[in-house]
Coordinates of C-alpha atoms in Angstrom, one line a residue:
M44 CA 0.0 0.0 0.0
T45 CA 2.8 2.4 0.9
S46 CA 4.7 1.7 -2.3
T47 CA 1.9 2.3 -4.8
E48 CA 1.7 5.6 -6.7
R49 CA -2.1 5.7 -6.4
P50 CA -3.3 4.6 -3.0
D51 CA -6.9 5.5 -4.0
V52 CA -6.7 3.0 -6.8
A53 CA -5.2 0.4 -4.5
M54 CA -8.0 0.9 -1.9
A55 CA -10.6 0.5 -4.7
W56 CA -9.0 -2.8 -5.8
I57 CA -9.0 -4.1 -2.2
A58 CA -12.7 -3.1 -1.8
R59 CA -13.8 -5.3 -4.7
S60 CA -15.8 -8.2 -3.6
K61 CA -13.5 -10.9 -5.0
A62 CA -10.4 -9.3 -3.6
R63 CA -12.0 -8.7 -0.3
D64 CA -13.3 -12.2 0.0
L65 CA -9.9 -13.6 -0.9
L66 CA -8.1 -11.4 1.7
E67 CA -10.6 -12.4 4.4
R68 CA -10.1 -16.1 3.6
I69 CA -6.4 -15.7 3.9
G70 CA -6.8 -13.7 7.1
R71 CA -8.8 -16.5 8.7
D72 CA -6.0 -18.9 8.1
E73 CA -3.6 -19.0 11.1
R74 CA -0.7 -20.3 9.0
P75 CA 2.0 -17.9 7.7
V76 CA 1.3 -16.8 4.1
T77 CA 3.4 -18.9 1.7
H78 CA 3.2 -20.0 -1.9
E79 CA 2.0 -23.4 -0.8
V80 CA -0.8 -21.9 1.3
L81 CA -1.9 -19.7 -1.7
D82 CA -1.8 -22.8 -3.9
E83 CA -4.6 -24.3 -1.8
L84 CA -6.9 -21.5 -2.8
P85 CA -9.1 -21.4 -6.0
S86 CA -7.0 -20.2 -8.9
G87 CA -7.9 -17.0 -10.7
K88 CA -6.8 -13.6 -11.8
V89 CA -7.3 -12.0 -8.4
L90 CA -5.1 -14.6 -6.6
A91 CA -2.5 -14.3 -9.3
H92 CA -2.4 -10.6 -8.9
L93 CA -2.2 -10.8 -5.1
R94 CA 0.6 -13.3 -5.3
S95 CA 2.6 -10.9 -7.6
V96 CA 2.0 -8.1 -5.2
L97 CA 3.4 -10.1 -2.3
V98 CA 6.4 -11.2 -4.4
A99 CA 7.0 -7.6 -5.6
T100 CA 6.9 -6.2 -2.1
G101 CA 9.2 -9.0 -0.7
A102 CA 6.5 -10.7 1.4
L103 CA 7.0 -13.9 -0.7
P104 CA 10.0 -15.1 -2.6
P105 CA 10.0 -15.1 -6.4
R106 CA 8.7 -18.2 -8.1
D107 CA 8.4 -19.5 -11.7
E108 CA 4.7 -19.7 -11.9
R109 CA 4.7 -21.1 -15.4
L110 CA 7.0 -23.9 -14.3
V111 CA 4.8 -24.7 -11.3
A112 CA 1.7 -24.9 -13.5
L113 CA 3.6 -27.2 -15.9
E114 CA 4.7 -29.5 -13.1
K115 CA 1.1 -29.8 -11.8
W116 CA -0.1 -30.6 -15.4
I117 CA 2.5 -33.3 -15.8
T118 CA 1.6 -34.8 -12.4
A119 CA -2.1 -35.0 -13.3
T120 CA -1.3 -36.4 -16.8
V121 CA 1.0 -39.1 -15.5
Q122 CA -1.3 -40.1 -12.6
A123 CA -4.2 -40.5 -15.1
R124 CA -2.5 -43.6 -16.5
T125 CA -3.8 -46.5 -14.6
D126 CA -1.5 -49.1 -16.1
L127 CA 1.6 -49.2 -13.8
A128 CA 4.1 -49.9 -16.6
E129 CA 2.7 -47.0 -18.7
H130 CA 2.7 -44.8 -15.6
R131 CA 6.4 -45.5 -15.0
I132 CA 7.3 -44.9 -18.7
L133 CA 5.5 -41.7 -19.0
H134 CA 6.8 -40.5 -15.7
G135 CA 10.4 -41.2 -16.8
Y136 CA 9.9 -39.4 -20.1
A137 CA 8.1 -36.4 -18.7
V138 CA 9.9 -35.8 -15.4
W139 CA 13.3 -37.4 -15.7
H140 CA 13.9 -36.4 -19.3
H141 CA 12.0 -33.3 -20.3
M142 CA 11.6 -31.5 -16.9
R143 CA 15.2 -32.3 -15.8
R144 CA 16.5 -30.9 -19.1
L145 CA 14.3 -27.8 -18.9
R146 CA 15.5 -27.0 -15.4
R147 CA 19.1 -27.4 -16.5
R148 CA 18.5 -25.0 -19.4
L149 CA 16.6 -22.4 -17.2
G150 CA 19.3 -21.9 -14.6
E151 CA 18.1 -18.9 -12.7
G152 CA 15.7 -17.8 -15.5
H153 CA 12.0 -18.4 -15.8
T154 CA 10.2 -20.7 -18.2
T155 CA 9.1 -19.2 -21.5
R156 CA 5.8 -19.8 -23.2
L157 CA 7.5 -21.8 -26.0
Q158 CA 9.5 -23.9 -23.5
D159 CA 6.2 -24.7 -21.7
L160 CA 4.4 -25.5 -24.9
N161 CA 7.3 -27.7 -26.2
V162 CA 7.2 -29.9 -23.1
R163 CA 3.4 -30.1 -23.1
C164 CA 3.4 -31.1 -26.8
H165 CA 6.0 -33.9 -26.3
V166 CA 4.3 -35.3 -23.2
T167 CA 0.9 -35.1 -24.9
A168 CA 2.3 -37.0 -27.9
A169 CA 3.7 -39.7 -25.7
N170 CA 0.4 -40.0 -23.8
N171 CA -1.6 -40.2 -27.1
F172 CA 0.7 -42.9 -28.5
L173 CA 0.4 -45.0 -25.3
D174 CA -3.4 -44.6 -25.7
W175 CA -3.2 -45.8 -29.3
L176 CA -1.1 -48.8 -28.3
A177 CA -3.6 -49.8 -25.6
S178 CA -6.5 -49.5 -28.0
E179 CA -4.7 -51.9 -30.4
G180 CA -3.9 -54.4 -27.6
L181 CA -0.2 -53.5 -27.8
T182 CA 2.5 -52.1 -25.5
L183 CA 5.8 -50.4 -26.3
E184 CA 7.5 -53.7 -25.7
T185 CA 5.2 -55.7 -28.1
C186 CA 4.9 -52.9 -30.7
T187 CA 6.7 -53.9 -34.0
Q188 CA 7.9 -51.7 -36.8
P189 CA 4.8 -52.6 -39.0
D190 CA 2.6 -51.5 -36.1
L191 CA 4.5 -48.2 -35.9
E192 CA 4.3 -47.7 -39.6
R193 CA 0.6 -48.4 -39.5
W194 CA 0.2 -45.6 -36.9
M195 CA 2.4 -43.3 -39.0
A196 CA 0.2 -43.9 -42.1
D197 CA -2.9 -42.6 -40.3
P198 CA -3.5 -39.1 -41.6
T199 CA -5.4 -38.1 -38.4
V200 CA -2.5 -38.6 -36.0
S201 CA -1.2 -35.5 -34.2
Y202 CA 2.3 -34.5 -33.0
P203 CA 4.1 -36.9 -35.4
D204 CA 7.6 -35.4 -34.8
E205 CA 7.1 -35.3 -31.0
T206 CA 5.9 -38.9 -31.1
G207 CA 9.0 -39.8 -33.1
H208 CA 11.1 -38.4 -30.3
F209 CA 9.2 -40.5 -27.7
V210 CA 9.7 -43.6 -29.8
R211 CA 13.5 -43.0 -30.1
W212 CA 13.7 -42.3 -26.3
S213 CA 11.8 -45.5 -25.6
V214 CA 14.2 -47.5 -27.7
Q215 CA 17.2 -45.9 -26.0
H216 CA 15.9 -46.7 -22.6
R217 CA 14.9 -50.2 -23.6
H218 CA 11.1 -49.8 -23.2
A219 CA 10.8 -50.7 -26.9
R220 CA 12.9 -52.8 -29.3
G221 CA 13.5 -52.8 -33.0
L222 CA 11.6 -49.5 -33.7
T223 CA 13.0 -46.8 -36.0
Y224 CA 11.5 -43.4 -36.5
G225 CA 13.6 -41.0 -38.5
T226 CA 14.4 -37.4 -37.5
V227 CA 13.8 -34.4 -39.7
R228 CA 17.1 -32.4 -40.1
W229 CA 16.7 -28.6 -40.1
K230 CA 17.8 -27.2 -43.5
G231 CA 17.1 -23.6 -43.0
P232 CA 14.0 -21.3 -42.9
Q233 CA 10.9 -22.7 -44.6
G234 CA 9.3 -19.3 -45.5
V235 CA 10.5 -16.7 -48.0
I236 CA 13.3 -14.4 -46.6
D237 CA 11.8 -11.0 -47.3
S238 CA 14.5 -8.5 -46.7
E239 CA 12.5 -5.7 -48.3
K240 CA 9.7 -6.1 -45.8
R241 CA 12.3 -6.2 -43.0
W242 CA 13.6 -2.8 -43.8
A243 CA 10.1 -1.4 -44.5
D244 CA 9.0 -2.5 -41.1
A245 CA 12.2 -1.0 -39.5
R246 CA 11.5 2.4 -41.1
R247 CA 7.9 2.3 -40.1
L248 CA 8.7 1.5 -36.4
L249 CA 11.5 4.1 -36.3
N250 CA 9.3 6.9 -37.6
D251 CA 5.7 6.2 -36.7
D252 CA 5.3 8.0 -33.4
T253 CA 1.6 7.1 -33.3
L254 CA 2.6 3.5 -32.2
P255 CA 3.4 2.9 -28.5
T256 CA 7.1 3.2 -27.8
P257 CA 7.3 -0.3 -26.1
D258 CA 5.8 -1.9 -29.2
R259 CA 8.1 0.0 -31.6
L260 CA 11.2 -0.9 -29.6
A261 CA 10.2 -4.6 -29.2
G262 CA 9.6 -4.9 -32.9
L263 CA 12.9 -3.3 -33.8
L264 CA 14.9 -5.5 -31.5
L265 CA 13.2 -8.5 -33.2
I266 CA 13.6 -7.5 -36.8
L267 CA 17.0 -5.8 -36.5
Y268 CA 18.8 -7.9 -33.9
A269 CA 16.8 -11.2 -34.3
Q270 CA 15.9 -11.3 -30.6
K271 CA 13.4 -13.9 -29.4
I272 CA 10.2 -12.5 -27.8
A273 CA 11.1 -14.4 -24.7
T274 CA 14.5 -12.6 -24.5
I275 CA 12.9 -9.2 -25.1
S276 CA 10.4 -9.8 -22.3
Q277 CA 13.3 -10.4 -19.8
L278 CA 15.4 -7.4 -20.7
T279 CA 16.0 -5.0 -17.7
V280 CA 17.3 -1.5 -17.5
D281 CA 20.6 -3.0 -16.3
D282 CA 21.0 -4.4 -19.8
V283 CA 21.0 -0.9 -21.2
H284 CA 24.0 1.4 -20.7
I285 CA 23.7 5.1 -21.5
D286 CA 27.0 7.0 -21.7
G287 CA 26.6 10.5 -23.1
D288 CA 25.5 10.1 -26.8
T289 CA 26.3 6.4 -26.8
V290 CA 23.6 3.8 -25.9
T291 CA 24.4 0.1 -25.8
I292 CA 22.3 -2.9 -25.0
T293 CA 23.5 -6.4 -24.0
F294 CA 21.8 -9.5 -25.4
G295 CA 24.7 -11.9 -25.1
S296 CA 28.2 -11.5 -23.7
S297 CA 29.1 -8.3 -25.7
P298 CA 27.2 -5.1 -25.7
V299 CA 25.7 -3.8 -29.0
V300 CA 26.0 -0.1 -29.8
L301 CA 22.7 1.2 -31.0
P302 CA 22.3 3.7 -33.9
P303 CA 21.0 7.2 -33.0
P304 CA 17.3 6.7 -34.0
L305 CA 17.0 3.4 -32.1
A306 CA 19.0 4.8 -29.2
S307 CA 16.5 7.6 -28.8
L308 CA 13.7 5.1 -28.5
V309 CA 15.6 3.2 -25.8
R310 CA 16.2 6.5 -23.9
E311 CA 12.5 7.3 -24.1
L312 CA 11.4 4.0 -22.9
V313 CA 13.8 3.9 -20.0
A314 CA 12.6 7.3 -18.9
T315 CA 8.8 6.7 -19.4
R316 CA 8.3 2.9 -18.9
R317 CA 5.2 2.2 -16.8
G318 CA 3.4 -1.0 -16.1
K319 CA -0.4 -1.3 -15.7
A320 CA -0.4 -2.7 -12.2
K321 CA -3.0 -1.0 -10.0
I322 CA -1.4 -2.0 -6.7
G323 CA 1.9 -2.8 -5.3
T324 CA 4.1 -1.4 -8.1
P325 CA 7.6 -0.8 -6.6
G326 CA 9.4 2.4 -7.7
D327 CA 12.5 0.5 -8.7
C328 CA 10.9 -1.9 -11.2
P329 CA 13.8 -3.4 -13.2
W330 CA 12.0 -4.5 -16.3
L331 CA 12.5 -2.6 -19.6
F332 CA 9.0 -3.8 -20.5
P333 CA 7.0 -3.8 -17.3
G334 CA 3.7 -5.7 -17.4
G335 CA 0.3 -5.6 -15.8
Q336 CA 1.3 -7.4 -12.6
P337 CA 3.6 -5.7 -10.1
G338 CA 7.2 -6.8 -10.2
R339 CA 6.7 -8.7 -13.5
P340 CA 7.5 -7.9 -17.1
L341 CA 5.2 -8.2 -20.1
T342 CA 4.9 -11.9 -20.9
D343 CA 6.3 -13.2 -24.2
S344 CA 2.7 -14.0 -25.3
Q345 CA 1.6 -10.5 -24.6
I346 CA 4.5 -9.0 -26.5
G347 CA 3.7 -11.4 -29.4
K348 CA 0.1 -10.3 -29.6
R349 CA 1.1 -6.6 -29.6
L350 CA 3.6 -7.2 -32.4
H351 CA 1.0 -9.0 -34.4
N352 CA -1.3 -6.1 -33.9
I353 CA 1.2 -3.7 -35.6
G354 CA 2.0 -6.0 -38.5
I355 CA 5.0 -7.8 -37.2
R356 CA 5.2 -11.6 -37.7
P357 CA 7.5 -12.7 -34.9
K358 CA 8.5 -16.1 -36.2
Q359 CA 9.0 -15.2 -39.9
D360 CA 10.5 -11.8 -39.3
R361 CA 13.0 -13.2 -36.8
S362 CA 14.0 -15.8 -39.3
T363 CA 14.6 -13.1 -41.9
A364 CA 16.7 -11.1 -39.4
L365 CA 18.8 -14.2 -38.5
F366 CA 19.3 -15.2 -42.1
T367 CA 20.4 -11.7 -43.1
L368 CA 22.7 -11.2 -40.1
A369 CA 24.3 -14.6 -40.8
T370 CA 25.4 -13.5 -44.2
E371 CA 27.1 -10.5 -42.7
L372 CA 28.7 -11.7 -39.5
P373 CA 30.9 -14.8 -38.5
A374 CA 29.0 -17.3 -36.4
A375 CA 31.2 -16.6 -33.3
I376 CA 30.4 -12.8 -33.4
L377 CA 26.7 -13.5 -34.1
A378 CA 26.5 -15.8 -31.0
R379 CA 28.4 -13.4 -28.8
M380 CA 26.5 -10.2 -29.8
L381 CA 22.9 -11.7 -30.1
G382 CA 23.0 -14.2 -27.3
V383 CA 22.2 -17.2 -29.5
H384 CA 23.9 -20.5 -29.1
I385 CA 27.0 -21.0 -31.2
K386 CA 25.5 -24.1 -32.8
V387 CA 22.5 -22.2 -33.8
A388 CA 24.6 -19.4 -35.3
V389 CA 26.6 -22.0 -37.3
Q390 CA 23.4 -23.5 -38.6
W391 CA 22.1 -20.2 -39.8
Q392 CA 25.4 -19.3 -41.4
K393 CA 25.3 -22.5 -43.3
A394 CA 21.7 -21.9 -44.3
S395 CA 22.4 -18.3 -45.5
A396 CA 25.2 -19.6 -47.7
G397 CA 22.8 -22.0 -49.5
D398 CA 21.2 -22.1 -52.9
W399 CA 20.7 -18.4 -53.7
A400 CA 19.5 -19.3 -57.2
A401 CA 16.6 -21.2 -55.7
Y402 CA 15.8 -18.3 -53.4
A403 CA 15.9 -15.9 -56.4
A404 CA 13.5 -18.1 -58.3
D405 CA 11.2 -18.3 -55.3
V406 CA 11.1 -14.5 -55.0
S407 CA 10.5 -14.1 -58.7
Q408 CA 7.3 -16.2 -58.4
R409 CA 5.8 -14.0 -55.8
G410 CA 2.5 -12.4 -56.8
R411 CA 2.1 -14.7 -59.9
P412 CA -1.2 -16.5 -60.2

């Protein structure tokens, strides 16, 4: 209450029936308020906002809420399998393979929407394949290559690539034998690399001051520096360094010097950034793109929607940026400046040095009936 800029708005929020009922329920509980105590309450926007207020003001420690929700979903999915062997296999695949690898990759960071979706898709694919095996009177151990190919030939199956990963994992861990399911090697971007659109979008975002400054800057970081939406969401003011006329921003291990038009937008956002939280907003919010909940940035899904609304196609436009930058910079510099993995940088550099004749032919066909 004392940290909010508008105490009257905070009082109005607390006076709402849902917020008041939730606070009264917590007040009647004699236990100290912890994440675990709040987890026992009915989920909803009011509880989520209150939790973020308590975290932002230091009453609760920070927690990766997306990871917690994913863990709960996996637990429920695994427990729904009544066959003990299937239960054990799905638990090993979901928890010991995917969740352990995700935690190792996260380090001190938080789960992104795409990371969450990736795990859910793989576990769903495994669960669906176990369902199909059961419906056919089969198990992973008794499934043969003809059985697997019969499943692969069904045009209605979902998540074929993710199922292939589960099959290979099952063979590796001796839950299945004699099964092969090929992988699809990445050979470069699938869509057309439209450099003209990239520069047209950059000029529009730099000059159109009718668009919100956060949306302009997020779009420019994506189409000029190939930054993932998840990375943009997690940028803080500490990642920006202003020294006189020079403005740098750090995505990887080396800071990037921004050109004057873009530097001006960064200066403006640092000076004017404001979230939409009604209560509990601390004055020292670290996020470059503060969100609607106190102490939290805009989520990657929110940034993605806002970019779509101004004509930016995050996946395709980032591919164009990576492809273009890979033709201009060595892989090591690309990785160091943009914060991408060196293997990813090498893959894009190989893709950008591919069949330019085929690309030119593809471009020449645009607009033809």
